[in-house]
Every structure is written in structure tokens, then in C-alpha cells.
Amino acid sequence: MAIQWFPGHMHLTQKAIAERIKNIDVVIELLDARLPASSANPMLAELTQGKPTLKVLNKQDLADPECTAQWLAHYNSQGGTQAMGLDASMAAPAKALIKACFELAPNRGGMVKPMRVLICGIPNVGKSTLINTLTAKRAAKTGDEAGVTKLEQRISLADDFYLYDTPGMLWPRIIVAKSGYNLAASGAVGRNAFDEQEVALELLDYLKTHYPALLAARFKLTGVADMTDELLLETIGRQRGALQGGKKVNLQKAAEIAIYDFRSGVIGRMTLETPEEFAQWLALGNTLDAQRQVKKDAIELDRKIRFKKIPRPDLRPSR
Ligand code: G4P
């Protein structure tokens, strides 16, 4: 799927993070609990240079609780990492976040060595909602202090706890094809950057295998598991009255309905990937990416030879 989504300000965000990270003790990575690995920015690990990380699986109210438990166990087994689930209904998330950060960086605390935390996440993951909740009781201190750029916001959660906010950031190249679809389905990507029908078909393909009963109940369907993705989309459109010219289903409208219903959680609590599945998709993505690179290198070599930038290699067997 061709997605164009790396506007200029993301380069600036990247730069701001690289600069800020030098004085950061813990990174909070806000992930979408329905697609934890796909919503993790691969550039972040590079930018954050192995700092202790708190992975927060946000919107857990929309995710399959069993899958969330699997992802939390997966992340909690990694060194220097803690993971917790969260959603907007939690009344006082600050306490849990502060506790986890002090566990990750126990040498910090007090006015001399305040805890300095950077919070990152993709667009629409719920960062503003969380920050609004965190700052509801304390006035957000943002600022014109030296070193705090316009691209970030400094919030004081306690006298010795500073949270640096960064704008939502995506990354330029997606190696795992499934991640692109899952990000689009979740609402992280602007709607002009992807094809809704393509995304809806991929989404339905996963849901019909993993959550057939929820799909059947929401759209009043029978035999979901045996339907092709195309028939499923068409049937959903028909059931919901998305018709055009006579009795033909408007597939664009049907796709929008499927995606909207998934995003809002009305179909049920669902997760689009497990740690095991993602590991397989990543391995496949890396293989395809390596093959793409070999092809690209061969084309580049051929181009250089044709334009006589380098001599053609002598491939005759040596005597
Ligand atoms: P961002 O700053 O990371 O871009 O995300 P933001 O907080 O704006 O949240 C994006 C959408 O996700 C909002 O919905 C917000 O209400 C919703 N959201 C945030 N946290 C949670 C959560 O824990 N659970 C659920 N179910 N939803 C959450 P919206 O429809 O775009 O806007 P709104 O009309 O609800 O404000």
C-alpha cells in the first residue's frame, strides 16, 4: 500500500527528540493496545539510545483483554522495559505512571535530580487525552524556559517529575505491510493517505478469522468464516443500506462503515496482532525488504555501467 505520510514537521520532531533525549531518564512510549507493535515507532529505539522505556498500551478499553495480557507479558520480559495498560476512563493515571518511571530509574528523584520523562506516540493514540487528564489538577507548566522548544511541552506532574511532550510522529518507510494496514485502520494515518477499500478488506480478513462471532453479531451475518473478504465487505454494505444506483453496493461507503465501526469499538473489543503474529510479519517484511534492496542495487549498478561511470565487470572464468 502506498502511503505518503512523512510531512516536514516530522523531521523537526525527530530532531527535537534527538536533542532532548540527552537529558531524559525514562521514555514513555504510548502505543495503541489494538496494534501495539505496529504503533511502535521503529525510529524511536534508535533515537532514544536504549533509555529505560515504559510501554503504555493505551485504549485498552477497545482491545481484546487476552491479547493485551499477552503483549504486556511480552514487553515486561524485555530488559529495561516495563509495560502497562491504560485507557481514558482511568481516573488517576498519574500515580501509576510516576510509580513505573521511578522503578525504571530508581536513582532519580528529589529537587536536585528530578525525574525527566519524554512521552512519544503516533498521531491519534490518545496522547492529548492522557496529557489533559494528567494536567487536569496541576496547571501545565510549558514554556519559554531555555531548551524547551516550541515542538515540545514541559509538564510538571510533581515537584520532582517533568514530562516532556512531543508531537505525534510516524515514520517514512513501513517494512511490515500489515502494520501499514493496521495503522490506517486505527486512525493514525490521515484518510487521504490510504485506500479505504484496501484497508477494510485487510481488516475484515483478520477479523473474520479471529473474531467471527463479533462480526456476525454486529452486522447480522451467517457463515462469516467462509466468506471471501470481498463478499464480506459487500454483505456489510448491503446490511447497512450502503447502496448506489439500484441495488448495487457502494463499496467505498461499506469500507468506511467497517473501518468506523472497528475504530469506535462498537463491534467489540478486538486486537489486530499478537506478539507471535507480528514476529512472523516482521521476518517476512525484512526478507522482502532485503530482496527489494538487492534489486535496487542491481538496477543502480546497471545504470552506472550503462552511463559508463564504472567499467563492466569481467565475468569470464579466470584461467
Ligand atoms: P493524540 O493526541 O495522540 O493525537 O490523540 P487524542 O488524545 O486526540 O485522541 C484521539 C482519539 O482517541 C479521540 O477520539 C479520543 O477521545 C480517543 N481516545 C483517547 N484515549 C482513549 C482511550 O483510552 N479509549 C478510547 N476508547 N478512546 C480514546 P476522537 O473521536 O478523535 O475525538 P473525541 O471526539 O472523542 O474527542
Short mmCIF file of N, CA and C in Angstrom, two decimals, residues 133-278:
data_model
loop_
_atom_site.label_atom_id
_atom_site.label_comp_id
_atom_site.label_asym_id
_atom_site.label_seq_id
_atom_site.Cartn_x
_atom_site.Cartn_y
_atom_site.Cartn_z
N THR A 133 -5.70 14.72 31.01
CA THR A 133 -6.07 14.10 32.29
C THR A 133 -4.97 14.35 33.32
N LEU A 134 -3.72 14.18 32.88
CA LEU A 134 -2.60 14.34 33.81
C LEU A 134 -2.50 15.75 34.34
N THR A 135 -2.86 16.70 33.48
CA THR A 135 -2.67 18.10 33.89
C THR A 135 -3.95 18.72 34.42
N ALA A 136 -5.01 17.91 34.51
CA ALA A 136 -6.29 18.48 34.95
C ALA A 136 -6.18 19.13 36.32
N LYS A 137 -5.40 18.51 37.19
CA LYS A 137 -5.32 19.04 38.55
C LYS A 137 -4.16 20.00 38.72
N ARG A 138 -3.11 19.78 37.92
CA ARG A 138 -1.95 20.67 38.02
C ARG A 138 -1.92 21.55 36.78
N ALA A 139 -1.67 22.81 36.95
CA ALA A 139 -1.57 23.67 35.77
C ALA A 139 -0.37 23.20 34.95
N ALA A 140 -0.56 23.05 33.65
CA ALA A 140 0.55 22.62 32.80
C ALA A 140 1.58 23.73 32.72
N LYS A 141 2.78 23.40 33.10
CA LYS A 141 3.84 24.41 33.01
C LYS A 141 4.54 24.19 31.69
N THR A 142 4.34 25.07 30.76
CA THR A 142 5.01 24.88 29.50
C THR A 142 5.90 26.07 29.31
N GLY A 143 6.78 25.90 28.34
CA GLY A 143 7.43 27.08 28.47
C GLY A 143 8.39 27.70 27.60
N ASP A 144 8.56 28.92 28.07
CA ASP A 144 9.60 29.69 27.43
C ASP A 144 10.90 29.49 28.18
N GLU A 145 11.02 28.35 28.91
CA GLU A 145 12.31 28.10 29.57
C GLU A 145 13.34 27.75 28.51
N ALA A 146 14.59 28.00 28.82
CA ALA A 146 15.65 27.68 27.87
C ALA A 146 15.63 26.19 27.58
N GLY A 147 15.81 25.84 26.34
CA GLY A 147 15.93 24.42 25.98
C GLY A 147 14.60 23.74 25.72
N VAL A 148 13.49 24.40 26.04
CA VAL A 148 12.20 23.79 25.74
C VAL A 148 11.70 24.40 24.44
N THR A 149 11.74 23.62 23.38
CA THR A 149 11.42 24.19 22.06
C THR A 149 9.91 24.25 21.88
N LYS A 150 9.51 24.93 20.81
CA LYS A 150 8.07 25.03 20.52
C LYS A 150 7.50 23.66 20.18
N LEU A 151 8.38 22.72 19.78
CA LEU A 151 7.91 21.41 19.37
C LEU A 151 7.62 20.52 20.56
N GLU A 152 8.01 20.95 21.73
CA GLU A 152 7.74 20.12 22.90
C GLU A 152 7.13 20.97 24.01
N GLN A 153 6.57 20.28 24.98
CA GLN A 153 5.87 20.96 26.05
C GLN A 153 6.40 20.35 27.33
N ARG A 154 6.75 21.15 28.32
CA ARG A 154 7.19 20.56 29.59
C ARG A 154 6.07 20.65 30.60
N ILE A 155 5.74 19.51 31.15
CA ILE A 155 4.63 19.44 32.10
C ILE A 155 5.19 18.93 33.41
N SER A 156 4.81 19.58 34.50
CA SER A 156 5.33 19.13 35.78
C SER A 156 4.24 18.32 36.49
N LEU A 157 4.49 17.02 36.68
CA LEU A 157 3.48 16.16 37.31
C LEU A 157 3.64 16.09 38.81
N ALA A 158 4.83 16.42 39.27
CA ALA A 158 5.11 16.53 40.70
C ALA A 158 6.29 17.47 40.78
N ASP A 159 6.66 17.87 41.99
CA ASP A 159 7.75 18.85 42.08
C ASP A 159 9.05 18.30 41.51
N ASP A 160 9.21 16.99 41.54
CA ASP A 160 10.46 16.41 41.02
C ASP A 160 10.19 15.47 39.84
N PHE A 161 9.13 15.78 39.06
CA PHE A 161 8.78 14.91 37.93
C PHE A 161 8.36 15.76 36.73
N TYR A 162 9.21 15.77 35.70
CA TYR A 162 8.90 16.56 34.50
C TYR A 162 8.60 15.64 33.33
N LEU A 163 7.55 15.98 32.62
CA LEU A 163 7.16 15.21 31.44
C LEU A 163 7.35 16.10 30.22
N TYR A 164 8.12 15.65 29.26
CA TYR A 164 8.30 16.41 28.01
C TYR A 164 7.43 15.76 26.94
N ASP A 165 6.50 16.53 26.41
CA ASP A 165 5.59 16.01 25.38
C ASP A 165 6.18 16.30 24.00
N THR A 166 5.93 15.40 23.06
CA THR A 166 6.39 15.62 21.68
C THR A 166 5.20 15.42 20.74
N PRO A 167 5.22 16.06 19.56
CA PRO A 167 4.10 15.86 18.63
C PRO A 167 4.05 14.40 18.13
N GLY A 168 2.86 13.93 17.81
CA GLY A 168 2.71 12.57 17.28
C GLY A 168 3.56 12.38 16.04
N MET A 169 4.26 11.26 15.97
CA MET A 169 5.20 11.08 14.85
C MET A 169 5.04 9.70 14.23
N LEU A 170 4.97 9.68 12.90
CA LEU A 170 5.02 8.41 12.17
C LEU A 170 6.40 8.28 11.56
N TRP A 171 6.64 7.29 10.76
CA TRP A 171 7.96 7.08 10.19
C TRP A 171 7.84 6.89 8.69
N PRO A 172 8.94 7.09 7.95
CA PRO A 172 8.82 7.21 6.50
C PRO A 172 8.60 5.91 5.74
N ARG A 173 9.12 4.81 6.25
CA ARG A 173 9.07 3.61 5.41
C ARG A 173 8.57 2.44 6.25
N ILE A 174 7.54 1.79 5.74
CA ILE A 174 6.97 0.69 6.51
C ILE A 174 7.45 -0.63 5.95
N ILE A 175 8.15 -1.38 6.79
CA ILE A 175 8.72 -2.65 6.34
C ILE A 175 7.66 -3.75 6.43
N VAL A 176 6.82 -3.67 7.48
CA VAL A 176 5.80 -4.70 7.68
C VAL A 176 4.49 -4.22 7.05
N ALA A 177 4.11 -4.87 5.94
CA ALA A 177 2.94 -4.41 5.19
C ALA A 177 1.69 -4.36 6.09
N LYS A 178 1.53 -5.38 6.92
CA LYS A 178 0.36 -5.45 7.80
C LYS A 178 0.28 -4.25 8.73
N SER A 179 1.44 -3.74 9.15
CA SER A 179 1.46 -2.59 10.04
C SER A 179 0.82 -1.38 9.38
N GLY A 180 1.10 -1.20 8.09
CA GLY A 180 0.51 -0.07 7.35
C GLY A 180 -1.01 -0.15 7.40
N TYR A 181 -1.53 -1.35 7.15
CA TYR A 181 -2.99 -1.53 7.16
C TYR A 181 -3.54 -1.30 8.56
N ASN A 182 -2.87 -1.85 9.57
CA ASN A 182 -3.38 -1.71 10.94
C ASN A 182 -3.34 -0.25 11.41
N LEU A 183 -2.28 0.45 11.02
CA LEU A 183 -2.20 1.87 11.39
C LEU A 183 -3.32 2.66 10.72
N ALA A 184 -3.58 2.34 9.46
CA ALA A 184 -4.65 3.04 8.75
C ALA A 184 -6.00 2.71 9.39
N ALA A 185 -6.22 1.43 9.72
CA ALA A 185 -7.49 1.04 10.32
C ALA A 185 -7.71 1.74 11.67
N SER A 186 -6.62 1.97 12.40
CA SER A 186 -6.75 2.55 13.74
C SER A 186 -7.01 4.05 13.73
N GLY A 187 -6.72 4.70 12.60
CA GLY A 187 -6.95 6.14 12.52
C GLY A 187 -5.68 6.96 12.71
N ALA A 188 -4.52 6.29 12.67
CA ALA A 188 -3.26 7.02 12.86
C ALA A 188 -2.83 7.77 11.60
N VAL A 189 -3.37 7.34 10.46
CA VAL A 189 -2.94 7.92 9.18
C VAL A 189 -4.09 8.76 8.62
N GLY A 190 -3.77 9.94 8.10
CA GLY A 190 -4.80 10.80 7.50
C GLY A 190 -5.55 10.05 6.40
N ARG A 191 -6.85 10.33 6.25
CA ARG A 191 -7.65 9.50 5.34
C ARG A 191 -7.27 9.65 3.87
N ASN A 192 -6.61 10.74 3.51
CA ASN A 192 -6.22 10.89 2.10
C ASN A 192 -4.98 10.08 1.75
N ALA A 193 -4.36 9.48 2.76
CA ALA A 193 -3.08 8.80 2.51
C ALA A 193 -3.24 7.30 2.26
N PHE A 194 -4.48 6.80 2.28
CA PHE A 194 -4.65 5.36 2.02
C PHE A 194 -5.99 5.09 1.34
N ASP A 195 -6.11 3.87 0.83
CA ASP A 195 -7.32 3.46 0.13
C ASP A 195 -8.22 2.71 1.11
N GLU A 196 -9.37 3.30 1.42
CA GLU A 196 -10.26 2.72 2.44
C GLU A 196 -10.69 1.29 2.12
N GLN A 197 -10.96 1.03 0.82
CA GLN A 197 -11.44 -0.32 0.49
C GLN A 197 -10.35 -1.36 0.74
N GLU A 198 -9.12 -0.99 0.38
CA GLU A 198 -8.00 -1.91 0.59
C GLU A 198 -7.81 -2.19 2.08
N VAL A 199 -7.89 -1.11 2.86
CA VAL A 199 -7.71 -1.24 4.32
C VAL A 199 -8.84 -2.05 4.94
N ALA A 200 -10.08 -1.78 4.48
CA ALA A 200 -11.23 -2.51 5.04
C ALA A 200 -11.13 -4.00 4.71
N LEU A 201 -10.69 -4.34 3.50
CA LEU A 201 -10.58 -5.76 3.13
C LEU A 201 -9.55 -6.47 4.00
N GLU A 202 -8.42 -5.81 4.24
CA GLU A 202 -7.39 -6.40 5.11
C GLU A 202 -7.92 -6.56 6.54
N LEU A 203 -8.63 -5.53 6.99
CA LEU A 203 -9.18 -5.55 8.34
C LEU A 203 -10.18 -6.70 8.49
N LEU A 204 -11.09 -6.81 7.52
CA LEU A 204 -12.11 -7.86 7.60
C LEU A 204 -11.48 -9.25 7.50
N ASP A 205 -10.42 -9.34 6.72
CA ASP A 205 -9.73 -10.63 6.59
C ASP A 205 -9.22 -11.10 7.96
N TYR A 206 -8.68 -10.17 8.73
CA TYR A 206 -8.17 -10.53 10.06
C TYR A 206 -9.34 -10.80 11.01
N LEU A 207 -10.33 -9.93 10.99
CA LEU A 207 -11.44 -10.06 11.95
C LEU A 207 -12.27 -11.31 11.72
N LYS A 208 -12.43 -11.71 10.45
CA LYS A 208 -13.28 -12.88 10.20
C LYS A 208 -12.60 -14.15 10.71
N THR A 209 -11.28 -14.13 10.77
CA THR A 209 -10.54 -15.30 11.28
C THR A 209 -10.51 -15.28 12.81
N HIS A 210 -10.29 -14.08 13.38
CA HIS A 210 -10.08 -14.01 14.83
C HIS A 210 -11.34 -13.69 15.63
N TYR A 211 -12.26 -12.95 15.04
CA TYR A 211 -13.45 -12.54 15.79
C TYR A 211 -14.73 -12.75 14.97
N PRO A 212 -14.95 -13.95 14.41
CA PRO A 212 -16.12 -14.13 13.53
C PRO A 212 -17.43 -13.90 14.25
N ALA A 213 -17.51 -14.28 15.53
CA ALA A 213 -18.79 -14.15 16.24
C ALA A 213 -19.14 -12.67 16.45
N LEU A 214 -18.13 -11.86 16.75
CA LEU A 214 -18.40 -10.42 16.95
C LEU A 214 -18.87 -9.77 15.66
N LEU A 215 -18.22 -10.16 14.55
CA LEU A 215 -18.61 -9.60 13.24
C LEU A 215 -20.04 -10.01 12.91
N ALA A 216 -20.33 -11.31 13.14
CA ALA A 216 -21.66 -11.84 12.81
C ALA A 216 -22.73 -11.11 13.62
N ALA A 217 -22.44 -10.86 14.90
CA ALA A 217 -23.42 -10.22 15.76
C ALA A 217 -23.64 -8.75 15.34
N ARG A 218 -22.57 -8.05 15.08
CA ARG A 218 -22.69 -6.62 14.75
C ARG A 218 -23.45 -6.41 13.43
N PHE A 219 -23.08 -7.24 12.40
CA PHE A 219 -23.65 -6.98 11.08
C PHE A 219 -24.76 -7.99 10.70
N LYS A 220 -25.17 -8.78 11.68
CA LYS A 220 -26.25 -9.77 11.46
C LYS A 220 -25.94 -10.67 10.26
N LEU A 221 -24.82 -11.40 10.38
CA LEU A 221 -24.35 -12.23 9.27
C LEU A 221 -24.34 -13.70 9.68
N THR A 222 -24.41 -14.58 8.69
CA THR A 222 -24.17 -16.00 8.97
C THR A 222 -23.06 -16.49 8.05
N GLY A 223 -22.30 -17.47 8.53
CA GLY A 223 -21.24 -18.07 7.71
C GLY A 223 -20.08 -17.13 7.43
N VAL A 224 -19.77 -16.26 8.38
CA VAL A 224 -18.71 -15.25 8.18
C VAL A 224 -17.37 -15.88 7.78
N ALA A 225 -17.01 -16.94 8.50
CA ALA A 225 -15.67 -17.52 8.30
C ALA A 225 -15.49 -18.06 6.88
N ASP A 226 -16.60 -18.43 6.21
CA ASP A 226 -16.47 -18.99 4.86
C ASP A 226 -16.57 -17.94 3.75
N MET A 227 -16.85 -16.70 4.13
CA MET A 227 -17.00 -15.65 3.09
C MET A 227 -15.63 -15.16 2.63
N THR A 228 -15.54 -14.81 1.35
CA THR A 228 -14.32 -14.12 0.91
C THR A 228 -14.37 -12.71 1.51
N ASP A 229 -13.23 -12.05 1.55
CA ASP A 229 -13.20 -10.70 2.12
C ASP A 229 -14.12 -9.77 1.31
N GLU A 230 -14.10 -9.95 -0.01
CA GLU A 230 -14.90 -9.09 -0.89
C GLU A 230 -16.40 -9.27 -0.62
N LEU A 231 -16.80 -10.54 -0.48
CA LEU A 231 -18.22 -10.81 -0.22
C LEU A 231 -18.62 -10.26 1.14
N LEU A 232 -17.72 -10.39 2.10
CA LEU A 232 -17.99 -9.89 3.45
C LEU A 232 -18.23 -8.38 3.41
N LEU A 233 -17.36 -7.67 2.70
CA LEU A 233 -17.49 -6.21 2.62
C LEU A 233 -18.81 -5.85 1.93
N GLU A 234 -19.10 -6.58 0.86
CA GLU A 234 -20.33 -6.30 0.11
C GLU A 234 -21.57 -6.57 0.99
N THR A 235 -21.52 -7.66 1.73
CA THR A 235 -22.67 -8.01 2.56
C THR A 235 -22.87 -6.98 3.68
N ILE A 236 -21.77 -6.53 4.26
CA ILE A 236 -21.86 -5.49 5.30
C ILE A 236 -22.51 -4.24 4.71
N GLY A 237 -22.07 -3.87 3.50
CA GLY A 237 -22.63 -2.69 2.84
C GLY A 237 -24.13 -2.87 2.62
N ARG A 238 -24.51 -4.03 2.17
CA ARG A 238 -25.93 -4.30 1.89
C ARG A 238 -26.74 -4.23 3.19
N GLN A 239 -26.21 -4.89 4.23
CA GLN A 239 -26.93 -4.90 5.52
C GLN A 239 -27.13 -3.51 6.07
N ARG A 240 -26.16 -2.63 5.79
CA ARG A 240 -26.24 -1.29 6.38
C ARG A 240 -26.82 -0.26 5.41
N GLY A 241 -27.32 -0.75 4.28
CA GLY A 241 -28.00 0.14 3.33
C GLY A 241 -27.07 1.05 2.55
N ALA A 242 -25.80 0.64 2.40
CA ALA A 242 -24.86 1.45 1.62
C ALA A 242 -25.00 1.06 0.14
N LEU A 243 -26.06 1.58 -0.49
CA LEU A 243 -26.36 1.19 -1.87
C LEU A 243 -26.21 2.38 -2.81
N GLN A 244 -26.00 2.05 -4.09
CA GLN A 244 -25.95 3.11 -5.10
C GLN A 244 -26.64 2.59 -6.35
N GLY A 245 -27.18 3.45 -7.15
CA GLY A 245 -27.81 3.10 -8.43
C GLY A 245 -28.48 1.74 -8.41
N GLY A 246 -29.70 1.65 -8.01
CA GLY A 246 -30.41 0.37 -7.95
C GLY A 246 -30.01 -0.38 -6.70
N LYS A 247 -29.52 -1.61 -6.91
CA LYS A 247 -29.25 -2.42 -5.72
C LYS A 247 -27.77 -2.68 -5.53
N LYS A 248 -26.94 -1.97 -6.29
CA LYS A 248 -25.50 -2.19 -6.21
C LYS A 248 -24.96 -1.61 -4.90
N VAL A 249 -24.03 -2.37 -4.28
CA VAL A 249 -23.47 -1.89 -3.02
C VAL A 249 -22.40 -0.83 -3.30
N ASN A 250 -22.44 0.23 -2.53
CA ASN A 250 -21.40 1.25 -2.61
C ASN A 250 -20.24 0.77 -1.73
N LEU A 251 -19.22 0.21 -2.38
CA LEU A 251 -18.14 -0.44 -1.62
C LEU A 251 -17.32 0.56 -0.82
N GLN A 252 -17.22 1.78 -1.34
CA GLN A 252 -16.48 2.82 -0.61
C GLN A 252 -17.18 3.10 0.73
N LYS A 253 -18.48 3.24 0.66
CA LYS A 253 -19.29 3.52 1.87
C LYS A 253 -19.19 2.32 2.83
N ALA A 254 -19.28 1.12 2.25
CA ALA A 254 -19.21 -0.10 3.08
C ALA A 254 -17.86 -0.15 3.81
N ALA A 255 -16.79 0.22 3.10
CA ALA A 255 -15.46 0.20 3.71
C ALA A 255 -15.39 1.20 4.85
N GLU A 256 -15.97 2.37 4.62
CA GLU A 256 -15.95 3.41 5.67
C GLU A 256 -16.71 2.93 6.91
N ILE A 257 -17.82 2.23 6.68
CA ILE A 257 -18.62 1.72 7.80
C ILE A 257 -17.79 0.70 8.61
N ALA A 258 -17.16 -0.24 7.89
CA ALA A 258 -16.38 -1.28 8.57
C ALA A 258 -15.25 -0.65 9.39
N ILE A 259 -14.55 0.31 8.79
CA ILE A 259 -13.42 0.95 9.48
C ILE A 259 -13.93 1.77 10.68
N TYR A 260 -15.00 2.52 10.47
CA TYR A 260 -15.52 3.36 11.55
C TYR A 260 -15.97 2.49 12.73
N ASP A 261 -16.67 1.40 12.40
CA ASP A 261 -17.19 0.54 13.48
C ASP A 261 -16.05 -0.11 14.25
N PHE A 262 -14.98 -0.44 13.54
CA PHE A 262 -13.81 -1.01 14.24
C PHE A 262 -13.21 0.05 15.17
N ARG A 263 -12.97 1.25 14.63
CA ARG A 263 -12.33 2.31 15.41
C ARG A 263 -13.10 2.65 16.67
N SER A 264 -14.42 2.71 16.54
CA SER A 264 -15.21 3.17 17.68
C SER A 264 -15.45 2.04 18.68
N GLY A 265 -15.11 0.83 18.31
CA GLY A 265 -15.23 -0.29 19.26
C GLY A 265 -16.63 -0.89 19.32
N VAL A 266 -17.53 -0.46 18.41
CA VAL A 266 -18.90 -0.97 18.52
C VAL A 266 -19.01 -2.45 18.12
N ILE A 267 -18.06 -2.95 17.38
CA ILE A 267 -18.12 -4.39 17.00
C ILE A 267 -17.76 -5.23 18.23
N GLY A 268 -16.90 -4.70 19.06
CA GLY A 268 -16.45 -5.42 20.26
C GLY A 268 -14.99 -5.11 20.51
N ARG A 269 -14.45 -5.69 21.55
CA ARG A 269 -13.04 -5.43 21.89
C ARG A 269 -12.17 -6.35 21.05
N MET A 270 -11.34 -5.77 20.21
CA MET A 270 -10.55 -6.58 19.27
C MET A 270 -9.13 -6.04 19.15
N THR A 271 -8.20 -6.96 18.92
CA THR A 271 -6.80 -6.59 18.73
C THR A 271 -6.35 -7.16 17.39
N LEU A 272 -5.55 -6.40 16.65
CA LEU A 272 -5.20 -6.79 15.28
C LEU A 272 -3.89 -7.55 15.16
N GLU A 273 -3.23 -7.83 16.26
CA GLU A 273 -1.95 -8.57 16.16
C GLU A 273 -1.56 -9.15 17.51
N THR A 274 -0.92 -10.31 17.48
CA THR A 274 -0.36 -10.90 18.70
C THR A 274 1.17 -10.83 18.55
N PRO A 275 1.91 -10.99 19.66
CA PRO A 275 3.37 -10.93 19.54
C PRO A 275 3.90 -11.96 18.53
N GLU A 276 3.29 -13.14 18.56
CA GLU A 276 3.75 -14.21 17.66
C GLU A 276 3.50 -13.86 16.19
N GLU A 277 2.29 -13.37 15.92
CA GLU A 277 1.97 -12.99 14.53
C GLU A 277 2.90 -11.89 14.06
N PHE A 278 3.09 -10.90 14.92
CA PHE A 278 3.91 -9.77 14.48
C PHE A 278 5.34 -10.22 14.17
#
